[in-house]
Amino acid sequence: MNLDFRPCAIIPSHNHARAVPEIIAALQARGLPVFVIDDGSDAKIRAALASLHDPINQISVVRLEPNLGKGAAVGHGFQLAMAAGYTHALQIDADGQHDLAALPALLRLAGEHRDALITGVPIYDRSVPLGRAIGRYVTHVWVWIETLSLQIGDSMCGFRIYPLVSVAKLYADGETVGRRMDFDTEIMVRLFWRGVLVIEHQVAVTYPAGNTSNFDLWGDNLRITAMHTRLFFGMLKRLPSILGRRSKQSRHWAWLTERGAYWGLRVWALAYRLLGRRVCLAIMSPVVLYFYLTGTEQRSASSDFLRRVHALKPGPSGAPGVLTGLRHFMSFAGRALDTFIGWVGDMPAEMIRPGKIDDLRVAEREARGALFIIAHLGNVDLARALLDEQTRQRLLILVHTRHAENYNRLLRDFRAEAAINTLQVTDLGPAAAMDLKARVEQGSWVVIAGDRVPVDSSRVVQVPFLGRDAPFSQGPYILGALLDCPVYTLFCVRQGDHFVLDVEKLADRIDLPRGNRDGAVRRYAEIFAQRLEHYALRNPLQWYNFFDFWNPGRKETRS
Amino acid sequence: MDDLERDIKALIIDALKLEDIQPDDIDSREMLFGTGLGLDSIDALELGIALRKHYGLRIETITDEVKGHFASVRSLAAFVQDQRKRDGGADAVA
């Protein structure tokens, strides 16, 4: 544990001077001493940078001759910083592409997690050149493979804070770190391999107009390829220790990165458009296999669930094994695809067949809104994709975490009207409750998942599910009581080549009498759990809660 | 102050549908939650909604601080007055 926190800043610059004074001012406003490393800039820029040298105010400009590359420049900065007794070094690009407003947040994180590498994750505006964007995505995929983890979402952002003690060890052990544009990724992966926690923080990134990038399309891409080759073999060598670190205890689902985040889904959606469903699933199979092999936690949750189902309702093919597990994972991949098919608009409406929908028709006729409880089983997204426009406008989806926003962003890219109203609820307070109540009065259909437990799991109720008590959220029923509106369950499951939509009323209104509230909540939760069990037993491979459903908070760690 | 406390008592009874209770049955210093009147966290939410609607109180979520204000009718009355004073001050400036 690093106890001290004495950060400084390093600005590597090769022919960038225009934005540097502003960057220095922002860094100094945060009390950071600054090292500007002039990496062999041309005479004019050299003079401009040199004029910033101001040792009394802790601004040092150091010249490297000839140009050695970004990695070498930052590495030189590390040496200067360590020699001067600093414990942490903030690295920021000299061209002004990084949003200085993120400085306080990065520094706060670094102060709180002194052993960790704090890195910016870029949110790009429209100014990013397409070629760079694709290149970045390829790198992400490589890094995921090299670290066997999705923990590093962006390895190429040069806006970060390093714990110098870990950096010093890395260099002392003589590990190769790319000296040019391959530097940012390689040092991060190598630190990750050494067990340095990588904490990400979103930062805005703009490619300033008239900016000349020092990215050498051929040379740097070759270097990056060579780096990934080095890292890939490095990964193979370290495989046991990396996998060892991966088999961490199960975490609460809200902290789980839902596997295959925004970028991953995006690529698959594009492939679907170009190649179609069948080809996509075939291409996906190795990736699914990879996730199956490396997703220890998800794999064990899957097999636990499948065994429970098998115990209650033995299938013809005997006890579930690896093959069933793989099919379960494939089904998840297929679900993602189906959703896109629905949104891209290539799925005929008759793909969804009405099951029990009398109650839905009643709800449609009501001017007043309703509450719909859904589950991560089957494909509820499709149900909403195929609702008529007017009904879809009524939907208001309550979501727990940010990844749902990623998902929406993705859908919006494909179809503007897919911009579903979502509302993030972590805490249902009077403000949110009033807002929802007003919307229901105006006809909104509030949709909430009944099979995920809130992070603050004090409001759960244990009810029997597949033969054992499992924690269910009380949220939907408390919300139902507050909204004072009809409550329905909605399930949409795949059966062969089509989907069946079932909507059933759970209650005309939820009444939670004072004095016996817990009992009343339990009764409603039991009804939901029974319906969920009904569908889960019939469609076990369409169960998409890949975490220990019966003990979601067990051995909880926030790594 | 007494009028405000009476108002709040009526509001509590109305919002939480406390049948068989008159405003005078509630002691202004009585604990509203847990012991005393025996309200629970769902009541707190409902009460928060009623207070927002009725007095325009800015209650976003039920934090510990809010819970402190919710302790008794008296502390609620002080909370309402305090926010009114602040809002009044702001109006005067505007």
XYZ file of C-alpha atoms in Angstrom:
653
model
C 0.000 0.000 0.000
C 1.302 3.415 -0.929
C 0.612 5.614 1.992
C 1.909 8.807 0.476
C 0.205 10.750 -2.242
C 2.432 13.363 -3.843
C 1.346 13.594 -7.457
C 2.975 15.471 -10.306
C 2.130 15.765 -13.989
C 3.939 14.741 -17.168
C 3.128 16.264 -20.559
C 4.924 14.531 -23.430
C 5.006 16.773 -26.472
C 6.184 16.283 -29.994
C 5.412 19.415 -31.991
C 2.497 20.468 -29.832
C 2.747 23.760 -27.971
C -0.458 25.668 -28.567
C -2.583 23.993 -25.900
C 0.239 23.442 -23.417
C -0.014 26.738 -21.441
C -3.703 26.095 -20.777
C -3.002 22.534 -19.675
C -0.211 23.696 -17.370
C -2.491 26.319 -15.828
C -5.157 23.716 -15.121
C -2.613 21.329 -13.603
C -1.121 24.059 -11.445
C -4.574 25.078 -10.277
C -4.748 21.550 -8.841
C -1.371 22.047 -7.177
C 0.515 19.727 -9.518
C 4.169 20.337 -10.381
C 4.606 19.841 -14.131
C 7.228 18.132 -16.284
C 6.949 18.992 -19.956
C 8.971 16.549 -22.035
C 9.808 18.066 -25.392
C 10.354 15.001 -27.522
C 12.504 16.384 -30.319
C 10.080 19.042 -31.516
C 10.954 21.357 -34.402
C 12.793 24.588 -33.669
C 9.738 26.828 -33.431
C 7.779 24.545 -31.105
C 10.968 23.865 -29.173
C 11.328 27.577 -28.464
C 7.668 27.891 -27.508
C 7.942 25.004 -25.067
C 11.263 26.175 -23.668
C 9.741 29.571 -22.889
C 7.361 27.827 -20.487
C 10.231 26.604 -18.309
C 9.678 28.135 -14.879
C 11.383 26.140 -12.120
C 10.382 28.554 -9.368
C 6.755 27.722 -10.095
C 7.591 24.025 -10.457
C 7.352 23.878 -14.235
C 10.263 22.017 -15.806
C 10.678 21.731 -19.535
C 13.104 18.997 -20.524
C 14.329 18.425 -24.055
C 14.941 15.001 -25.598
C 17.103 14.896 -28.706
C 16.402 13.384 -31.191
C 12.704 12.435 -31.180
C 12.377 9.152 -29.269
C 8.611 8.616 -29.156
C 5.812 9.068 -26.684
C 6.692 6.052 -24.578
C 10.270 7.150 -24.197
C 9.161 10.683 -23.328
C 6.761 9.562 -20.630
C 9.366 7.084 -19.374
C 11.844 9.946 -19.027
C 9.176 11.883 -17.167
C 8.731 8.931 -14.792
C 12.442 9.010 -13.970
C 12.402 12.744 -13.281
C 9.271 12.393 -11.161
C 10.684 9.546 -9.091
C 14.014 11.307 -8.635
C 12.130 14.330 -7.312
C 10.296 12.134 -4.809
C 6.800 12.109 -6.285
C 4.613 9.066 -5.694
C 2.162 9.408 -8.568
C 2.388 10.786 -12.079
C -0.463 12.118 -14.137
C 0.032 11.759 -17.867
C -1.828 14.039 -20.260
C -1.501 14.629 -24.002
C -0.075 17.944 -25.150
C -2.515 18.548 -27.990
C -5.431 19.535 -25.780
C -7.661 16.580 -26.683
C -8.263 15.678 -23.042
C -10.944 17.401 -21.071
C -9.253 19.236 -18.213
C -12.500 19.254 -16.279
C -11.831 15.589 -15.463
C -8.698 16.419 -13.457
C -10.352 16.695 -10.026
C -12.154 13.380 -10.433
C -9.026 11.539 -11.588
C -6.984 12.990 -8.742
C -9.651 12.130 -6.211
C -9.732 8.515 -7.436
C -5.957 8.311 -7.321
C -5.976 9.658 -3.773
C -8.543 7.098 -2.734
C -6.930 4.155 -4.528
C -3.230 4.774 -4.219
C -2.203 1.389 -5.577
C -4.361 1.634 -8.664
C -3.834 2.948 -12.152
C -6.510 5.552 -12.779
C -7.261 5.939 -16.434
C -9.566 8.104 -18.463
C -11.984 6.306 -20.746
C -12.789 8.542 -23.643
C -16.274 9.549 -24.570
C -15.671 10.852 -28.056
C -17.570 13.610 -29.642
C -18.162 13.601 -33.380
C -14.693 14.901 -34.153
C -12.918 11.550 -33.924
C -11.668 10.358 -37.296
C -13.324 7.089 -38.345
C -10.027 5.337 -39.029
C -8.854 5.995 -35.496
C -12.151 4.788 -34.067
C -11.935 1.427 -35.816
C -8.291 1.052 -34.865
C -9.221 1.678 -31.270
C -11.877 -0.981 -31.336
C -9.463 -3.558 -32.685
C -7.122 -2.691 -29.860
C -9.873 -3.100 -27.275
C -10.575 -6.601 -28.464
C -6.904 -7.479 -28.319
C -6.554 -6.093 -24.841
C -9.549 -8.081 -23.688
C -7.874 -11.207 -24.972
C -4.477 -10.296 -23.553
C -5.795 -9.573 -20.100
C -8.531 -12.212 -20.366
C -10.712 -9.618 -18.835
C -13.064 -6.858 -19.729
C -11.764 -4.867 -16.820
C -9.795 -2.642 -19.156
C -12.308 -0.899 -21.371
C -9.927 1.484 -23.030
C -6.208 1.026 -22.967
C -5.276 3.798 -25.351
C -6.284 6.866 -23.492
C -3.161 8.792 -22.530
C -4.904 10.615 -19.707
C -4.155 8.728 -16.510
C -2.474 8.648 -13.139
C 0.193 6.041 -12.451
C 1.312 4.754 -9.068
C 5.041 5.273 -9.540
C 6.110 2.496 -7.191
C 4.526 -0.090 -9.520
C 5.940 1.627 -12.588
C 9.409 1.591 -11.057
C 9.200 -2.175 -10.443
C 8.070 -2.766 -14.003
C 11.065 -0.932 -15.444
C 13.431 -2.399 -12.865
C 12.437 -5.911 -13.947
C 13.480 -4.976 -17.462
C 10.083 -5.520 -19.065
C 9.728 -4.208 -22.596
C 7.382 -1.300 -22.899
C 6.724 0.215 -26.307
C 8.524 3.493 -26.769
C 6.164 5.052 -29.300
C 2.379 4.937 -29.786
C 2.346 1.383 -28.518
C 3.273 2.690 -25.080
C -0.133 3.573 -23.593
C -1.617 0.136 -24.137
C 1.429 -1.905 -23.305
C 2.259 -0.310 -19.988
C -1.353 -0.650 -18.887
C -1.587 -4.326 -19.798
C 1.749 -5.069 -18.129
C 0.746 -3.253 -14.951
C -2.555 -5.141 -15.014
C -0.669 -8.423 -15.279
C 1.231 -7.449 -12.155
C -2.012 -7.130 -10.295
C -2.352 -3.347 -10.445
C -6.020 -2.510 -10.274
C -7.196 -0.441 -13.238
C -9.904 2.071 -12.403
C -11.622 3.816 -15.248
C -13.228 7.209 -15.322
C -15.057 8.686 -18.278
C -13.504 11.769 -19.816
C -14.528 13.822 -22.791
C -12.084 13.728 -25.677
C -12.066 16.104 -28.590
C -9.810 16.077 -31.575
C -9.111 19.806 -31.846
C -9.662 21.345 -35.270
C -6.487 21.772 -37.246
C -4.726 19.338 -34.991
C -1.834 17.457 -36.473
C -1.625 14.035 -34.989
C 1.728 12.418 -34.537
C 0.149 9.056 -35.212
C 2.128 7.547 -38.068
C -0.468 5.406 -39.840
C 1.902 2.705 -41.094
C 4.740 2.840 -38.643
C 2.598 3.077 -35.555
C 0.121 0.467 -36.711
C 3.011 -1.905 -37.330
C 4.426 -1.117 -33.908
C 1.021 -1.688 -32.340
C 0.715 -5.025 -34.110
C 4.157 -6.020 -32.855
C 3.162 -4.941 -29.366
C 0.016 -7.070 -29.448
C 2.058 -10.004 -30.626
C 4.425 -9.496 -27.677
C 1.515 -9.126 -25.301
C -0.339 -12.113 -26.703
C 2.600 -14.411 -26.102
C 3.187 -12.730 -22.779
C -0.398 -13.578 -21.930
C 0.081 -17.228 -22.859
C 3.144 -17.377 -20.621
C 1.236 -15.811 -17.725
C -1.993 -17.675 -18.363
C -2.113 -19.532 -15.048
C -1.554 -16.444 -12.934
C -3.981 -14.307 -14.934
C -6.683 -16.937 -14.724
C -5.931 -17.336 -11.042
C -6.565 -13.676 -10.499
C -9.733 -13.886 -12.555
C -11.373 -16.511 -10.409
C -12.299 -13.892 -7.892
C -15.288 -14.385 -5.726
C -18.649 -13.635 -7.139
C -19.589 -10.023 -7.111
C -22.931 -8.381 -6.959
C -24.419 -8.155 -10.417
C -24.491 -4.381 -10.422
C -20.711 -4.421 -10.468
C -20.414 -7.067 -13.098
C -19.549 -5.718 -16.463
C -22.236 -7.184 -18.599
C -20.109 -9.211 -20.924
C -19.803 -7.748 -24.357
C -20.438 -4.099 -23.725
C -21.328 -1.292 -26.070
C -18.596 -1.735 -28.643
C -18.908 -5.465 -28.805
C -22.624 -5.337 -29.409
C -22.127 -2.683 -32.005
C -19.838 -4.804 -34.072
C -22.259 -7.719 -33.920
C -25.149 -5.552 -34.957
C -23.196 -4.404 -37.959
C -22.271 -7.973 -38.854
C -25.900 -8.999 -38.591
C -26.890 -6.334 -41.039
C -24.277 -7.466 -43.496
C -24.330 -11.220 -42.971
C -27.581 -12.291 -41.349
C -28.479 -14.233 -38.223
C -27.202 -17.699 -39.021
C -23.766 -16.571 -40.132
C -23.519 -14.279 -37.136
C -24.255 -17.069 -34.705
C -21.652 -19.222 -36.408
C -19.073 -16.454 -36.183
C -20.040 -15.835 -32.613
C -19.546 -19.395 -31.500
C -15.791 -19.144 -30.827
C -16.359 -15.910 -28.938
C -19.109 -17.580 -26.953
C -16.764 -20.458 -26.267
C -14.156 -18.000 -25.088
C -16.608 -16.350 -22.716
C -17.740 -19.769 -21.568
C -14.196 -20.815 -20.766
C -13.117 -17.599 -19.103
C -16.354 -16.475 -17.472
C -15.919 -18.647 -14.408
C -18.568 -16.875 -12.421
C -21.166 -16.889 -15.174
C -20.407 -20.491 -16.040
C -20.909 -21.711 -12.519
C -24.108 -19.676 -12.153
C -25.366 -21.242 -15.375
C -24.604 -24.800 -14.363
C -26.059 -24.269 -10.896
C -29.282 -22.985 -12.421
C -29.484 -25.743 -15.028
C -28.934 -28.421 -12.389
C -31.755 -27.045 -10.279
C -34.082 -27.078 -13.247
C -32.991 -30.594 -14.095
C -33.682 -31.760 -10.547
C -37.258 -30.516 -10.764
C -37.903 -31.375 -14.372
C -35.430 -33.894 -15.797
C -34.899 -33.417 -19.504
C -34.571 -36.222 -22.027
C -30.842 -35.681 -22.490
C -29.859 -36.401 -18.900
C -28.030 -34.184 -16.448
C -26.803 -30.903 -17.886
C -23.147 -30.958 -18.885
C -20.716 -28.780 -20.754
C -22.755 -28.974 -23.929
C -25.902 -27.705 -22.243
C -23.844 -24.965 -20.636
C -22.501 -23.920 -24.009
C -25.993 -23.940 -25.456
C -27.061 -21.702 -22.587
C -24.315 -19.231 -23.465
C -25.152 -19.486 -27.172
C -28.752 -18.747 -26.343
C -27.609 -15.530 -24.692
C -25.716 -14.563 -27.834
C -28.761 -15.424 -29.915
C -30.891 -13.254 -27.679
C -28.679 -10.247 -28.374
C -28.969 -10.919 -32.071
C -32.734 -11.342 -31.948
C -33.008 -8.007 -30.244
C -31.128 -6.347 -33.050
C -33.158 -8.097 -35.649
C -36.197 -6.693 -33.939
C -34.852 -3.182 -33.828
C -33.203 -3.117 -37.199
C -36.634 -3.921 -38.467
C -35.922 -7.137 -40.326
C -38.153 -9.297 -38.212
C -41.661 -9.866 -39.483
C -44.372 -8.950 -36.993
C -45.753 -12.489 -37.061
C -42.580 -13.619 -35.321
C -44.318 -12.603 -32.115
C -47.401 -14.659 -31.479
C -49.975 -13.649 -28.944
C -50.170 -16.027 -26.008
C -52.188 -14.918 -23.039
C -52.789 -11.315 -23.981
C -56.358 -10.552 -22.939
C -55.032 -8.547 -20.037
C -52.740 -6.623 -22.358
C -55.687 -5.590 -24.483
C -57.432 -4.330 -21.365
C -54.370 -2.310 -20.388
C -54.160 -0.829 -23.867
C -57.684 0.493 -23.628
C -57.097 2.149 -20.255
C -56.128 5.810 -20.358
C -54.450 5.350 -17.009
C -51.063 3.702 -16.919
C -49.943 0.485 -15.334
C -46.933 -1.262 -13.848
C -45.353 -4.180 -15.731
C -43.004 -6.561 -13.975
C -40.586 -8.335 -16.287
C -37.688 -10.760 -15.904
C -34.365 -11.501 -17.558
C -35.852 -14.509 -19.252
C -36.750 -14.797 -22.893
C -36.703 -11.566 -24.806
C -38.846 -8.804 -23.421
C -37.034 -6.275 -25.602
C -38.573 -7.859 -28.635
C -42.017 -7.502 -27.178
C -41.443 -3.809 -26.965
C -39.885 -3.682 -30.397
C -43.069 -5.039 -31.868
C -45.532 -2.933 -29.947
C -47.295 -0.379 -32.043
C -45.888 3.112 -32.024
C -48.557 4.592 -29.798
C -48.194 1.941 -27.148
C -44.442 2.113 -27.262
C -44.613 5.790 -26.434
C -46.212 4.850 -23.152
C -43.276 2.746 -21.984
C -41.045 3.987 -19.230
C -38.348 1.501 -18.350
C -36.786 1.632 -14.911
C -33.175 0.550 -15.001
C -30.635 -0.182 -12.341
C -27.317 0.604 -13.881
C -25.413 2.411 -16.496
C -25.002 -0.480 -18.894
C -28.661 -0.163 -19.741
C -27.790 3.279 -21.002
C -25.079 1.853 -23.211
C -27.652 -0.477 -24.599
C -30.065 2.315 -25.335
C -27.379 4.376 -26.976
C -26.743 1.428 -29.213
C -30.378 0.963 -30.098
C -30.745 4.643 -30.852
C -27.976 4.341 -33.381
C -30.030 1.834 -35.281
C -33.424 3.288 -35.021
C -34.153 6.727 -33.667
C -37.573 5.710 -32.451
C -35.930 3.085 -30.286
C -35.086 5.907 -27.930
C -37.123 4.389 -25.181
C -37.752 6.404 -22.100
C -35.579 5.011 -19.400
C -35.228 6.207 -15.877
C -32.333 5.220 -13.690
C -33.471 4.357 -10.210
C -31.034 3.461 -7.528
C -33.164 4.915 -4.795
C -36.872 5.390 -4.911
C -37.335 8.647 -3.024
C -40.294 11.013 -2.853
C -39.122 12.950 -5.907
C -38.849 9.897 -8.159
C -42.048 8.396 -6.747
C -44.025 11.564 -7.432
C -42.653 11.788 -10.912
C -43.641 8.205 -11.659
C -47.042 8.680 -10.132
C -47.724 11.686 -12.333
C -46.607 9.768 -15.405
C -48.843 6.817 -14.629
C -51.768 9.199 -14.258
C -50.951 10.374 -17.764
C -50.923 6.844 -19.100
C -47.309 5.640 -18.808
C -46.550 1.963 -18.578
C -43.799 1.680 -16.016
C -41.626 -1.376 -16.576
C -39.483 -2.812 -13.804
C -37.514 -6.037 -13.501
C -38.695 -8.312 -10.728
C -35.728 -10.673 -10.766
C -32.876 -8.363 -9.887
C -32.093 -7.343 -6.364
C -31.132 -3.751 -5.654
C -27.576 -3.018 -4.631
C -28.794 -1.920 -1.246
C -30.435 -5.241 -0.628
C -32.214 -4.403 2.582
C -35.519 -4.447 0.738
C -35.667 -8.049 -0.342
C -38.037 -10.825 0.491
C -37.120 -14.494 0.454
C -39.610 -16.582 -1.485
C -39.426 -20.116 -2.884
C -38.036 -20.342 -6.391
C -37.087 -23.609 -8.072
C -37.161 -25.476 -4.804
C -35.253 -23.043 -2.612
C -35.790 -19.606 -1.119
C -34.293 -16.869 -3.256
C -34.160 -13.131 -2.577
C -36.583 -11.087 -4.659
C -36.765 -7.333 -4.685
C -39.629 -5.741 -2.809
C -39.295 -2.717 -5.088
C -41.930 -3.611 -7.698
C -44.637 -4.193 -5.098
C -43.858 -1.128 -3.018
C -43.841 0.878 -6.222
C -47.112 -0.733 -7.260
C -48.705 0.296 -3.985
C -47.463 3.875 -4.356
C -48.574 4.157 -7.963
C -51.935 2.695 -7.083
C -52.433 1.216 -10.530
C -52.945 -2.240 -12.078
C -49.899 -4.490 -12.061
C -49.082 -7.045 -14.762
C -46.365 -9.557 -15.477
C -44.980 -9.703 -19.000
C -43.043 -12.613 -20.496
C -41.872 -13.115 -24.046
C -40.072 -16.393 -24.765
C -38.700 -17.951 -27.899
C -40.430 -21.139 -29.010
C -38.857 -22.652 -32.068
C -38.683 -19.964 -34.712
C -41.078 -17.527 -33.116
C -41.824 -15.794 -29.824
C -44.849 -16.003 -27.584
C -45.979 -12.985 -25.624
C -47.875 -13.475 -22.351
C -49.250 -10.656 -20.242
C -51.107 -11.519 -17.063
C -52.548 -9.348 -14.380
C -50.882 -9.703 -11.004
C -53.247 -7.384 -9.146
C -55.748 -4.625 -9.866
C -54.004 -2.625 -7.221
C -51.433 -3.519 -4.653
C -52.469 -3.044 -1.092
C -49.868 -3.160 1.620
C -51.748 -2.735 4.893
C -49.756 -1.161 7.710
C -48.804 -3.739 10.262
C -48.626 -6.585 7.783
C -46.683 -5.063 4.961
C -43.984 -7.673 4.773
C -46.559 -10.429 4.601
C -48.423 -8.661 1.816
C -45.260 -7.960 -0.161
C -44.287 -11.595 0.201
C -47.583 -12.775 -1.250
C -47.160 -10.622 -4.350
C -43.534 -11.646 -4.740
C -44.596 -15.288 -4.480
C -46.998 -14.892 -7.366
C -44.262 -13.354 -9.470
C -41.758 -16.055 -8.480
C -44.265 -18.765 -9.372
C -44.809 -17.310 -12.815
C -41.088 -16.893 -13.308
C -40.578 -20.513 -12.286
C -43.231 -21.625 -14.738
C -41.353 -20.019 -17.623
C -37.898 -20.939 -16.331
C -38.771 -24.639 -16.132
C -40.087 -24.647 -19.681
C -37.345 -22.478 -21.160
C -34.254 -23.002 -19.006
C -31.850 -21.938 -21.727
C -33.596 -18.585 -21.944
C -32.695 -17.723 -18.366
C -30.299 -14.774 -18.505
C -29.375 -14.175 -14.906
C -25.773 -15.266 -15.051
C -25.037 -14.794 -11.365
C -25.723 -16.832 -8.257
C -29.433 -16.109 -8.121
C -29.982 -17.613 -4.693
C -27.018 -15.833 -3.068
C -26.445 -12.703 -5.107
C -24.451 -10.759 -2.538
C -22.318 -13.632 -1.364
C -18.613 -13.032 -0.926
C -19.166 -9.596 -2.247
C -16.047 -7.718 -3.147
C -15.671 -4.462 -4.938
C -12.446 -4.965 -6.737
C -46.367 27.418 14.821
C -49.302 25.634 16.446
C -51.355 26.073 13.287
C -48.584 24.597 11.223
C -48.245 21.636 13.551
C -51.977 21.062 13.356
C -51.808 21.261 9.563
C -49.020 18.723 9.483
C -50.910 16.351 11.754
C -53.918 16.548 9.454
C -51.639 15.949 6.480
C -50.072 12.878 8.083
C -53.464 11.410 8.891
C -54.732 12.109 5.412
C -51.667 10.983 3.462
C -51.165 7.799 5.432
C -54.855 7.050 5.780
C -54.582 6.736 9.553
C -58.128 5.919 10.364
C -59.480 6.394 13.893
C -56.905 9.072 14.674
C -57.658 12.774 15.151
C -55.035 15.512 14.901
C -55.321 16.077 18.625
C -54.424 12.459 19.300
C -50.914 13.082 18.013
C -48.443 14.659 20.392
C -46.180 17.091 18.537
C -43.131 15.643 20.259
C -44.125 12.047 19.787
C -41.864 9.842 17.681
C -43.506 9.285 14.332
C -41.464 6.292 13.235
C -40.537 3.085 14.987
C -42.094 3.444 18.415
C -44.649 6.195 19.019
C -46.943 6.438 16.040
C -45.234 3.380 14.534
C -44.733 4.506 10.950
C -42.332 2.678 8.622
C -40.155 3.456 5.636
C -42.977 3.150 3.122
C -44.865 5.697 5.204
C -41.790 7.917 5.059
C -41.939 7.772 1.301
C -45.646 8.557 1.227
C -45.185 11.338 3.738
C -42.330 12.751 1.677
C -44.614 12.827 -1.349
C -47.367 14.569 0.610
C -44.946 17.146 2.015
C -43.569 17.894 -1.422
C -47.036 18.315 -2.819
C -48.423 20.341 0.043
C -45.529 22.551 1.084
C -43.285 22.269 -1.948
C -40.503 20.832 0.194
C -37.425 19.816 -1.704
C -37.083 16.195 -0.697
C -35.337 14.151 -3.364
C -34.580 10.979 -1.488
C -35.005 9.824 2.082
C -31.554 10.494 3.474
C -30.515 10.302 7.118
C -30.868 14.055 7.306
C -34.434 13.856 6.030
C -35.146 11.109 8.526
C -34.000 13.492 11.238
C -36.563 16.063 10.134
C -39.216 13.353 10.072
C -38.668 12.468 13.732
C -41.729 14.248 15.094
C -44.441 16.714 14.101
C -42.438 19.438 15.805
C -39.259 18.764 13.868
C -41.280 18.590 10.665
C -42.831 21.971 11.399
C -39.373 23.429 11.964
C -38.226 21.897 8.686
C -41.159 23.421 6.799
C -40.591 26.831 8.361
C -36.906 26.715 7.670
C -37.428 25.963 3.977
C -40.125 28.611 3.748
C -37.780 31.173 5.234
C -35.058 30.263 2.759
C -37.425 30.313 -0.177
C -38.949 33.596 1.033
C -35.464 35.077 1.247
C -34.764 33.995 -2.292
C -38.011 35.527 -3.487
C -37.186 38.830 -1.835
C -33.884 38.958 -3.643
C -35.505 38.080 -6.934
